[in-house]
Tab-separated table of C-alpha atoms and ligand atoms in Angstrom:
chain	number	residue	atom	x	y	z
A	293	MET	CA	2.428	-21.535	47.090
A	294	ILE	CA	2.528	-25.058	45.749
A	295	ARG	CA	5.979	-26.217	44.684
A	296	ILE	CA	6.549	-28.205	41.545
A	297	VAL	CA	9.800	-30.156	41.323
A	298	LEU	CA	11.259	-31.077	37.942
A	299	LYS	CA	12.934	-34.332	36.983
A	300	PRO	CA	16.759	-34.181	36.901
A	301	GLY	CA	17.971	-32.455	33.714
A	302	LYS	CA	14.579	-30.922	32.956
A	303	GLU	CA	15.694	-27.585	34.435
A	304	GLN	CA	17.916	-26.957	31.396
A	305	SER	CA	15.256	-25.361	29.227
A	306	VAL	CA	14.072	-23.155	32.125
A	307	ARG	CA	17.622	-21.947	32.647
A	308	ARG	CA	17.568	-20.965	28.964
A	309	PHE	CA	14.435	-18.899	29.689
A	310	HIS	CA	11.984	-21.153	27.891
A	311	PRO	CA	8.694	-20.402	29.661
A	312	TRP	CA	6.852	-23.736	29.321
A	313	ILE	CA	7.018	-26.710	31.684
A	314	PHE	CA	5.616	-29.835	30.055
A	315	SER	CA	3.787	-32.346	32.220
A	316	GLY	CA	6.394	-35.005	31.406
A	317	ALA	CA	9.137	-32.878	33.002
A	318	ILE	CA	7.489	-32.896	36.430
A	319	LYS	CA	8.797	-35.223	39.156
A	320	GLY	CA	6.348	-34.198	41.848
A	321	MET	CA	4.265	-31.471	43.482
A	322	ASP	CA	3.562	-30.776	47.141
A	323	GLY	CA	-0.168	-30.328	46.523
A	324	LEU	CA	-2.645	-30.282	43.678
A	325	PRO	CA	-2.840	-26.786	42.185
A	326	ALA	CA	-6.092	-25.540	40.686
A	327	ASN	CA	-6.153	-24.394	37.068
A	328	GLY	CA	-4.731	-20.871	36.957
A	329	GLU	CA	-3.076	-21.046	40.367
A	330	ILE	CA	0.363	-19.502	40.808
A	331	VAL	CA	3.018	-22.156	41.480
A	332	GLU	CA	6.759	-22.193	42.092
A	333	VAL	CA	9.042	-24.401	40.040
A	334	TYR	CA	12.140	-26.043	41.515
A	335	SER	CA	14.964	-28.110	40.090
A	336	SER	CA	15.556	-31.631	41.394
A	337	ALA	CA	18.392	-30.076	43.438
A	338	ALA	CA	15.830	-27.815	45.218
A	339	GLU	CA	16.864	-24.618	43.434
A	340	LYS	CA	14.019	-22.220	42.692
A	341	LEU	CA	13.798	-21.761	38.918
A	342	GLY	CA	10.777	-19.541	38.519
A	343	THR	CA	7.097	-18.823	39.067
A	344	GLY	CA	4.161	-19.347	36.749
A	345	HIS	CA	0.545	-20.283	36.211
A	346	TYR	CA	-0.503	-23.880	36.491
A	347	ALA	CA	-2.874	-25.440	33.969
A	348	GLU	CA	-3.986	-28.982	33.314
A	349	GLY	CA	-2.744	-30.248	29.973
A	350	SER	CA	0.494	-30.973	28.220
A	351	ILE	CA	1.929	-27.562	29.132
A	352	SER	CA	1.517	-27.671	32.918
A	353	VAL	CA	3.155	-24.371	33.844
A	354	ARG	CA	3.680	-21.176	31.927
A	355	LEU	CA	6.402	-19.179	33.636
A	356	PHE	CA	6.166	-15.404	33.923
A	357	ALA	CA	9.167	-15.059	36.250
A	358	PHE	CA	12.560	-16.750	36.256
A	359	GLY	CA	14.722	-17.089	39.373
A	360	THR	CA	13.579	-15.873	42.760
A	361	GLU	CA	11.725	-12.663	41.881
A	362	ALA	CA	8.849	-11.813	44.255
A	363	ILE	CA	5.398	-11.717	42.658
A	364	ASP	CA	3.374	-8.765	43.888
A	365	GLU	CA	1.481	-5.859	42.306
A	366	LYS	CA	4.758	-4.073	41.671
A	367	PHE	CA	5.973	-7.068	39.672
A	368	TRP	CA	2.974	-6.957	37.304
A	369	TYR	CA	3.224	-3.205	36.974
A	370	SER	CA	6.911	-3.411	36.063
A	371	LYS	CA	6.187	-5.998	33.351
A	372	ILE	CA	3.568	-3.769	31.716
A	373	ALA	CA	5.778	-0.692	32.128
A	374	ALA	CA	8.713	-2.502	30.465
A	375	ALA	CA	6.506	-3.494	27.530
A	376	PHE	CA	5.314	0.107	27.206
A	377	GLU	CA	8.923	1.323	27.223
A	378	LEU	CA	9.769	-1.066	24.376
A	379	ARG	CA	6.904	0.307	22.255
A	380	ARG	CA	7.919	3.859	23.179
A	381	LYS	CA	11.454	3.145	21.925
A	382	SER	CA	10.108	2.027	18.574
A	383	GLY	CA	8.001	5.179	18.252
A	384	LEU	CA	4.623	3.521	18.641
A	385	THR	CA	3.259	5.100	21.805
A	386	ASP	CA	3.082	8.709	20.721
A	387	ASN	CA	2.308	8.803	17.039
A	388	PRO	CA	-0.970	10.531	16.107
A	389	ASP	CA	-0.822	8.816	12.685
A	390	ASN	CA	-0.618	5.357	14.210
A	391	THR	CA	-2.811	4.791	17.243
A	392	ILE	CA	-3.036	1.000	16.926
A	393	TYR	CA	-0.355	-1.255	18.390
A	394	ARG	CA	0.182	-4.338	20.519
A	395	LEU	CA	1.351	-3.570	24.037
A	396	ILE	CA	1.623	-7.105	25.425
A	397	ASN	CA	2.506	-10.031	23.189
A	398	ALA	CA	2.225	-12.967	25.620
A	399	GLU	CA	5.511	-14.927	25.898
A	400	GLY	CA	7.272	-12.252	23.830
A	401	ASP	CA	6.721	-9.836	26.720
A	402	GLY	CA	7.275	-12.436	29.416
A	403	LEU	CA	3.534	-12.742	30.107
A	404	PRO	CA	2.285	-16.050	28.653
A	405	GLY	CA	-1.472	-16.054	28.148
A	406	LEU	CA	-1.850	-12.276	28.003
A	407	ILE	CA	-2.468	-10.005	25.019
A	408	ILE	CA	-3.117	-6.283	25.340
A	409	ASP	CA	-3.806	-4.269	22.207
A	410	ILE	CA	-4.094	-0.487	22.139
A	411	TYR	CA	-6.748	1.140	19.948
A	412	GLY	CA	-6.504	4.876	20.444
A	413	GLU	CA	-7.780	5.556	23.953
A	414	THR	CA	-8.966	1.999	24.556
A	415	ALA	CA	-6.899	-0.992	25.660
A	416	VAL	CA	-8.312	-4.392	24.736
A	417	LEU	CA	-7.167	-7.220	26.937
A	418	GLN	CA	-7.393	-10.863	25.942
A	419	THR	CA	-6.332	-13.598	28.320
A	420	HIS	CA	-5.816	-17.146	27.130
A	421	ASP	CA	-5.868	-18.796	30.544
A	422	ARG	CA	-7.593	-18.622	33.875
A	423	GLY	CA	-4.482	-17.458	35.708
A	424	MET	CA	-3.956	-14.331	33.618
A	425	HIS	CA	-7.687	-13.613	33.624
A	426	SER	CA	-7.787	-13.535	37.405
A	427	LEU	CA	-5.236	-10.687	37.278
A	428	ARG	CA	-7.236	-8.495	34.876
A	429	PHE	CA	-7.989	-5.759	37.420
A	430	ILE	CA	-4.315	-5.528	38.414
A	431	PHE	CA	-3.434	-5.076	34.717
A	432	THR	CA	-6.159	-2.437	34.391
A	433	GLU	CA	-4.711	-0.454	37.306
A	434	ALA	CA	-1.219	-0.705	35.819
A	435	LEU	CA	-2.505	0.536	32.445
A	436	LYS	CA	-4.269	3.488	34.114
A	437	GLU	CA	-1.097	4.436	35.922
A	438	ILE	CA	1.118	4.166	32.832
A	439	TYR	CA	-1.181	5.914	30.343
A	440	GLY	CA	-2.863	8.435	32.687
A	441	ALA	CA	-5.468	10.589	30.916
A	442	LYS	CA	-4.591	9.041	27.542
A	443	LEU	CA	-6.438	5.880	28.525
A	444	LYS	CA	-10.221	6.121	28.633
A	445	ALA	CA	-11.289	2.470	28.634
A	446	VAL	CA	-10.132	-1.105	29.120
A	447	PHE	CA	-12.184	-3.832	27.467
A	448	ASP	CA	-11.869	-7.505	28.393
A	449	LYS	CA	-12.268	-9.673	25.274
A	450	SER	CA	-11.400	-13.041	26.816
A	451	SER	CA	-14.675	-14.943	26.758
A	452	GLU	CA	-14.207	-16.929	23.507
A	453	LYS	CA	-10.692	-18.009	24.488
A	454	LEU	CA	-11.673	-18.943	28.041
A	455	LEU	CA	-14.783	-20.822	26.964
A	456	LYS	CA	-12.480	-23.295	25.203
A	457	MET	CA	-11.074	-23.987	28.668
A	458	GLY	CA	-14.530	-24.431	30.114
A	459	VAL	CA	-14.512	-21.035	31.847
A	460	GLU	CA	-17.600	-18.903	31.297
A	461	THR	CA	-17.052	-15.142	31.363
A	462	LYS	CA	-18.605	-12.143	29.668
A	463	ASN	CA	-16.688	-9.672	27.575
A	464	SER	CA	-17.017	-6.323	29.348
A	465	TYR	CA	-15.424	-2.994	30.159
A	466	LEU	CA	-13.093	-3.247	33.147
A	467	PHE	CA	-12.698	0.511	33.148
A	468	GLY	CA	-14.500	3.354	31.356
A	469	LYS	CA	-17.042	2.821	28.614
A	470	GLN	CA	-17.108	2.659	24.862
A	471	GLU	CA	-14.998	5.438	23.371
A	472	SER	CA	-14.448	6.357	19.744
A	473	ARG	CA	-13.622	3.293	17.701
A	474	ILE	CA	-11.933	5.227	14.927
A	475	CYS	CA	-8.193	4.634	14.994
A	476	LYS	CA	-5.306	5.174	12.630
A	477	GLU	CA	-2.748	2.807	11.188
A	478	ASN	CA	-0.005	4.589	9.252
A	479	GLY	CA	-2.417	7.478	8.659
A	480	LEU	CA	-5.249	5.255	7.368
A	481	MET	CA	-8.497	5.163	9.304
A	482	PHE	CA	-10.196	2.043	10.619
A	483	GLU	CA	-13.239	1.666	12.828
A	484	ILE	CA	-12.328	-1.139	15.204
A	485	ASP	CA	-15.010	-3.493	16.462
A	486	TRP	CA	-13.319	-4.914	19.554
A	487	GLU	CA	-16.599	-6.114	21.015
A	488	THR	CA	-17.601	-8.564	18.302
A	489	GLY	CA	-14.692	-8.514	15.842
A	490	GLN	CA	-12.097	-11.232	15.296
A	491	LYS	CA	-9.090	-11.402	17.651
A	492	THR	CA	-9.151	-8.123	19.593
A	493	GLY	CA	-10.846	-6.466	16.618
A	494	PHE	CA	-8.034	-6.019	14.131
A	495	PHE	CA	-5.038	-7.838	12.660
A	496	ILE	CA	-2.353	-5.529	14.005
A	497	ASP	CA	0.384	-7.975	13.055
A	498	GLN	CA	0.101	-7.118	9.343
A	499	ARG	CA	0.855	-3.383	9.754
A	500	ASP	CA	4.334	-3.403	8.172
A	501	ASN	CA	3.330	-5.910	5.479
A	502	ARG	CA	0.324	-3.826	4.463
A	503	LYS	CA	2.612	-0.812	4.138
A	504	LEU	CA	4.860	-2.829	1.834
A	505	LEU	CA	1.871	-3.671	-0.372
A	506	GLY	CA	1.438	0.070	-0.885
A	507	VAL	CA	4.926	0.233	-2.410
A	508	TYR	CA	3.872	-2.144	-5.201
A	509	SER	CA	0.299	-0.968	-5.779
A	510	LYS	CA	0.396	2.290	-7.747
A	511	GLY	CA	-1.597	1.924	-10.960
A	512	LYS	CA	-2.084	-1.819	-10.328
A	513	LYS	CA	-5.073	-4.142	-10.165
A	514	VAL	CA	-5.092	-5.739	-6.732
A	515	LEU	CA	-7.038	-8.723	-5.418
A	516	ASN	CA	-7.094	-8.875	-1.601
A	517	THR	CA	-8.409	-12.284	-0.568
A	518	PHE	CA	-9.389	-13.020	3.068
A	519	CYS	CA	-9.673	-9.233	3.429
A	520	TYR	CA	-11.506	-9.010	6.825
A	521	THR	CA	-11.473	-5.234	7.605
A	522	GLY	CA	-9.828	-4.474	4.266
A	523	GLY	CA	-6.461	-3.614	5.801
A	524	PHE	CA	-4.423	-4.488	2.716
A	525	SER	CA	-7.016	-2.883	0.438
A	526	ALA	CA	-6.669	0.431	2.298
A	527	TYR	CA	-2.956	0.655	1.542
A	528	ALA	CA	-3.427	-0.349	-2.095
A	529	LEU	CA	-6.145	2.300	-2.563
A	530	TYR	CA	-4.088	4.939	-0.813
A	531	ALA	CA	-1.080	4.144	-2.987
A	532	GLY	CA	-3.149	4.690	-6.144
A	533	ALA	CA	-4.094	1.206	-7.286
A	534	SER	CA	-6.300	1.371	-10.386
A	535	LEU	CA	-8.652	-1.306	-9.054
A	536	VAL	CA	-8.932	-3.116	-5.718
A	537	HIS	CA	-11.123	-6.147	-5.122
A	538	SER	CA	-11.614	-7.151	-1.480
A	539	LEU	CA	-12.787	-10.726	-1.088
A	540	ASP	CA	-14.068	-12.505	2.006
A	541	SER	CA	-16.588	-15.255	2.692
A	542	SER	CA	-18.034	-13.299	5.624
A	543	ARG	CA	-20.676	-10.644	5.048
A	544	ARG	CA	-19.652	-8.848	8.243
A	545	ALA	CA	-16.030	-8.655	7.053
A	546	LEU	CA	-17.170	-7.013	3.817
A	547	GLU	CA	-19.301	-4.528	5.759
A	548	LEU	CA	-16.221	-3.563	7.763
A	549	THR	CA	-14.234	-3.207	4.537
A	550	GLY	CA	-16.990	-0.987	3.106
A	551	ASP	CA	-16.812	1.164	6.268
A	552	MET	CA	-13.054	1.513	5.790
A	553	VAL	CA	-13.501	2.690	2.170
A	554	ARG	CA	-16.049	5.342	3.228
A	555	LEU	CA	-14.085	6.432	6.290
A	556	ASN	CA	-10.995	7.170	4.198
A	557	ASN	CA	-13.011	8.820	1.412
A	558	PHE	CA	-11.565	6.475	-1.174
A	559	ASP	CA	-13.074	6.773	-4.581
A	560	ASP	CA	-15.207	3.638	-4.501
A	561	GLN	CA	-15.279	3.386	-8.296
A	562	ARG	CA	-11.901	1.731	-7.877
A	563	HIS	CA	-13.053	-0.617	-5.121
A	564	ASN	CA	-15.342	-3.618	-5.082
A	565	CYS	CA	-16.304	-6.129	-2.408
A	566	ILE	CA	-16.638	-9.770	-3.452
A	567	LYS	CA	-18.423	-12.253	-1.228
A	568	ALA	CA	-16.969	-15.620	-2.191
A	569	ASP	CA	-14.941	-18.583	-1.108
A	570	ALA	CA	-11.354	-17.620	-1.884
A	571	VAL	CA	-10.375	-21.085	-3.101
A	572	GLU	CA	-13.284	-21.222	-5.547
A	573	TYR	CA	-12.741	-17.661	-6.743
A	574	LEU	CA	-9.035	-18.242	-7.367
A	575	LYS	CA	-9.715	-21.270	-9.559
A	576	ASN	CA	-10.767	-19.162	-12.472
A	577	LEU	CA	-10.037	-15.443	-12.535
A	578	ASP	CA	-11.695	-13.231	-15.147
A	579	ILE	CA	-9.534	-10.251	-14.277
A	580	ASP	CA	-5.809	-10.015	-14.927
A	581	TYR	CA	-4.813	-8.887	-11.450
A	582	ASP	CA	-1.259	-7.558	-11.072
A	583	ILE	CA	-1.152	-8.343	-7.357
A	584	ILE	CA	-2.875	-11.015	-5.291
A	585	VAL	CA	-2.861	-11.030	-1.480
A	586	LEU	CA	-3.443	-14.378	0.245
A	587	ASP	CA	-3.905	-13.956	3.991
A	588	PRO	CA	-6.036	-16.897	5.134
A	589	PRO	CA	-7.015	-17.608	8.752
A	590	ALA	CA	-4.841	-20.053	10.700
A	591	PHE	CA	-5.506	-23.321	8.884
A	592	ALA	CA	-3.703	-25.201	11.679
A	593	LYS	CA	-4.280	-24.108	15.246
A	594	HIS	CA	-2.717	-27.332	16.536
A	595	LEU	CA	0.003	-29.709	15.412
A	596	SER	CA	-2.587	-32.401	14.741
A	597	ALA	CA	-4.076	-30.250	11.964
A	598	ARG	CA	-0.743	-29.490	10.319
A	599	HIS	CA	-1.018	-31.871	7.409
A	600	LYS	CA	-4.448	-30.591	6.406
A	601	ALA	CA	-3.246	-27.020	6.795
A	602	VAL	CA	-0.296	-27.580	4.492
A	603	GLN	CA	-2.666	-28.922	1.853
A	604	GLY	CA	-4.829	-25.823	2.289
A	605	TYR	CA	-1.869	-23.470	1.829
A	606	ARG	CA	-0.660	-25.437	-1.155
A	607	LYS	CA	-4.074	-25.293	-2.788
A	608	ILE	CA	-4.580	-21.545	-2.544
A	609	ASN	CA	-1.001	-20.743	-3.476
A	610	GLU	CA	-1.091	-23.068	-6.465
A	611	ALA	CA	-4.360	-21.518	-7.657
A	612	ALA	CA	-2.995	-17.969	-7.341
A	613	LEU	CA	0.289	-18.942	-8.998
A	614	ARG	CA	-1.532	-20.550	-11.915
A	615	GLN	CA	-3.814	-17.567	-12.406
A	616	ILE	CA	-1.622	-14.507	-11.866
A	617	LYS	CA	-0.493	-12.666	-14.947
A	618	LYS	CA	3.094	-12.669	-16.182
A	619	GLY	CA	5.181	-10.391	-13.964
A	620	GLY	CA	2.520	-10.408	-11.260
A	621	ILE	CA	3.190	-10.213	-7.538
A	622	ILE	CA	1.758	-12.434	-4.805
A	623	PHE	CA	1.763	-11.545	-1.122
A	624	THR	CA	1.228	-14.886	0.601
A	625	PHE	CA	0.935	-15.507	4.354
A	626	SER	CA	0.439	-18.152	6.987
A	627	CYS	CA	-0.439	-17.323	10.572
A	628	SER	CA	-0.508	-20.957	11.740
A	629	GLN	CA	1.934	-21.488	14.563
A	630	ALA	CA	2.104	-25.202	13.739
A	631	VAL	CA	3.403	-24.446	10.232
A	632	ASP	CA	6.890	-23.010	10.635
A	633	LYS	CA	8.800	-20.833	8.199
A	634	ASN	CA	10.590	-23.744	6.490
A	635	LEU	CA	7.432	-25.762	6.079
A	636	PHE	CA	5.582	-22.743	4.704
A	637	ASN	CA	8.383	-21.971	2.249
A	638	SER	CA	8.499	-25.557	1.007
A	639	THR	CA	4.716	-25.599	0.675
A	640	VAL	CA	4.842	-22.515	-1.536
A	641	LEU	CA	7.708	-24.133	-3.463
A	642	ALA	CA	5.570	-27.232	-4.054
A	643	ALA	CA	2.743	-24.968	-5.258
A	644	ALA	CA	5.110	-23.225	-7.696
A	645	ILE	CA	6.304	-26.578	-9.052
A	646	ALA	CA	2.734	-27.764	-9.534
A	647	ALA	CA	1.720	-24.477	-11.193
A	648	ARG	CA	4.798	-24.660	-13.466
A	649	ARG	CA	5.604	-21.006	-12.884
A	650	LYS	CA	9.038	-19.455	-12.437
A	651	VAL	CA	8.990	-17.635	-9.110
A	652	ARG	CA	11.374	-15.338	-7.252
A	653	VAL	CA	11.141	-14.379	-3.592
A	654	LEU	CA	11.337	-10.601	-3.181
A	655	HIS	CA	10.638	-10.312	0.557
A	656	GLN	CA	10.372	-12.647	3.516
A	657	LEU	CA	7.900	-11.195	5.973
A	658	HIS	CA	6.917	-11.683	9.602
A	659	HIS	CA	5.204	-9.825	12.404
A	660	PRO	CA	6.254	-6.316	13.417
A	661	CYS	CA	8.279	-5.116	16.418
A	662	ASP	CA	5.266	-4.748	18.722
A	663	HIS	CA	4.913	-8.546	18.421
A	664	PRO	CA	8.342	-9.400	19.831
A	665	ILE	CA	9.440	-13.022	20.133
A	666	SER	CA	11.648	-14.311	22.918
A	667	ILE	CA	14.667	-15.857	21.204
A	668	PHE	CA	14.346	-18.751	23.662
A	669	HIS	CA	10.732	-19.356	22.625
A	670	PRO	CA	10.684	-19.709	18.843
A	671	GLU	CA	7.158	-21.138	19.142
A	672	GLY	CA	6.085	-17.500	19.498
A	673	GLU	CA	6.806	-16.880	15.832
A	674	TYR	CA	3.567	-17.480	13.965
A	675	LEU	CA	3.188	-15.031	11.061
A	676	LYS	CA	5.220	-15.769	7.958
A	677	GLY	CA	4.891	-14.232	4.553
A	678	LEU	CA	6.544	-14.206	1.162
A	679	VAL	CA	6.338	-11.668	-1.598
A	680	LEU	CA	6.699	-13.525	-4.876
A	681	GLU	CA	7.337	-12.267	-8.346
A	682	VAL	CA	5.930	-14.649	-10.947
A	683	GLU	CA	7.482	-14.654	-14.412
B	970	LIG	N1	-6.056	-9.932	5.821
B	970	LIG	C1	-6.858	-9.540	6.960
B	970	LIG	C2	-6.992	-10.616	7.997
B	970	LIG	C3	-7.550	-11.930	7.500
B	970	LIG	S1	-8.437	-12.819	8.695
B	970	LIG	C4	-6.292	-8.249	7.547
B	970	LIG	O1	-5.295	-7.714	7.044
B	970	LIG	O2	-6.877	-7.754	8.504
B	970	LIG	C5	-9.094	-14.105	7.768
B	970	LIG	C6	-10.367	-13.762	6.997
B	970	LIG	O3	-10.603	-14.857	6.122
B	970	LIG	C7	-11.634	-13.624	7.826
B	970	LIG	O4	-12.212	-12.364	7.588
B	970	LIG	C8	-12.556	-14.739	7.336
B	970	LIG	O5	-13.925	-14.342	7.250
B	970	LIG	C9	-12.008	-15.009	5.968
B	970	LIG	N2	-12.214	-16.373	5.425
B	970	LIG	C10	-12.119	-17.551	6.058
B	970	LIG	N3	-12.282	-18.573	5.190
B	970	LIG	C11	-12.476	-18.024	3.964
B	970	LIG	C12	-12.685	-18.554	2.649
B	970	LIG	N4	-12.714	-19.870	2.445
B	970	LIG	N5	-12.826	-17.700	1.622
B	970	LIG	C13	-12.783	-16.366	1.834
B	970	LIG	N6	-12.596	-15.805	3.042
B	970	LIG	C14	-12.451	-16.602	4.093
């Protein structure tokens, strides 16, 4: 294995279990690793600090092991088994009413570059780098051993992510074949399209926040913008909202939302799909919605796009704040990693000032427990939300 030696002092963050080695921290290497190759990282005093995947770019190594741990099949198995145990502890692995959860949350589970989501009897794996992708069959074997007969298929959904790195792959089944796509989240049914859908097919990270929307929705008129599969709409309908409008600019998203309404036998007199640009629609509302959900896609995927993203968040929040009726509630989110909690909060504050509305924060939201964050890697925190009451 190629050894990478850090500059003096640069071992500090590794000792604090931060998993990234930036290129500027490297003093030297005893070879030139290929992208995705496993490398060992040493301090300038020749102490082994950990093992990780090498990649060209500003983050040169992503560590999956700290100290001197041996990396073999047992190592990978134990990582997946530990992640399973964590989900078991929080009651996610054996709940017939909730068959959707995240099993591996990259750095949060000590496996940078790897996501595994569970949809009923199918596991959907998404790797974000070459190194993790080369291990996909080892992960599949570990999943088969841990889940036994409960696992019928493993689907690899890495191609879009890897293409950005210049690696061409095809999304395909690594084990089994297509099984039922109908899964449950808190008792509500969704048909998950992991083959062509966004992310691994569903936005699992909003599970707890969608449930909270249900608490506020009885008898209310709800506008769910950026609805995708209609996750928030499902909870509002179930809770007895008097009217739910699901808005998205994508026709496919609205088809999926329509499927969700039929699948759950919701009375579709109360539900309507709106194909529109959310920003345009919010400029002038004809309906006095009681609740507006704003869950846009990541406006900033990189730091360089942060400024533009902030303007985007400010614009939609200001429009919703201007338009919502007196006493209305806004569920507003950002899933951009580059926009942290403080920046998001001050952006919403700026929107409230511009809209000249008096606003109180009722809840501060984030991702659920199956999306754990290493306390040493705050960069892993990406989903932030606020529930606002607007006087
Ligand atoms: N709230 C969803 C996830 C949202 S994903 C859930 O709970 O599952 C973001 C969605 O925003 C996508 O479906 C995308 O099609 C939609 N979108 C992107 N830009 C948009 C725009 N300008 N107006 C309306 N919808 C948009």
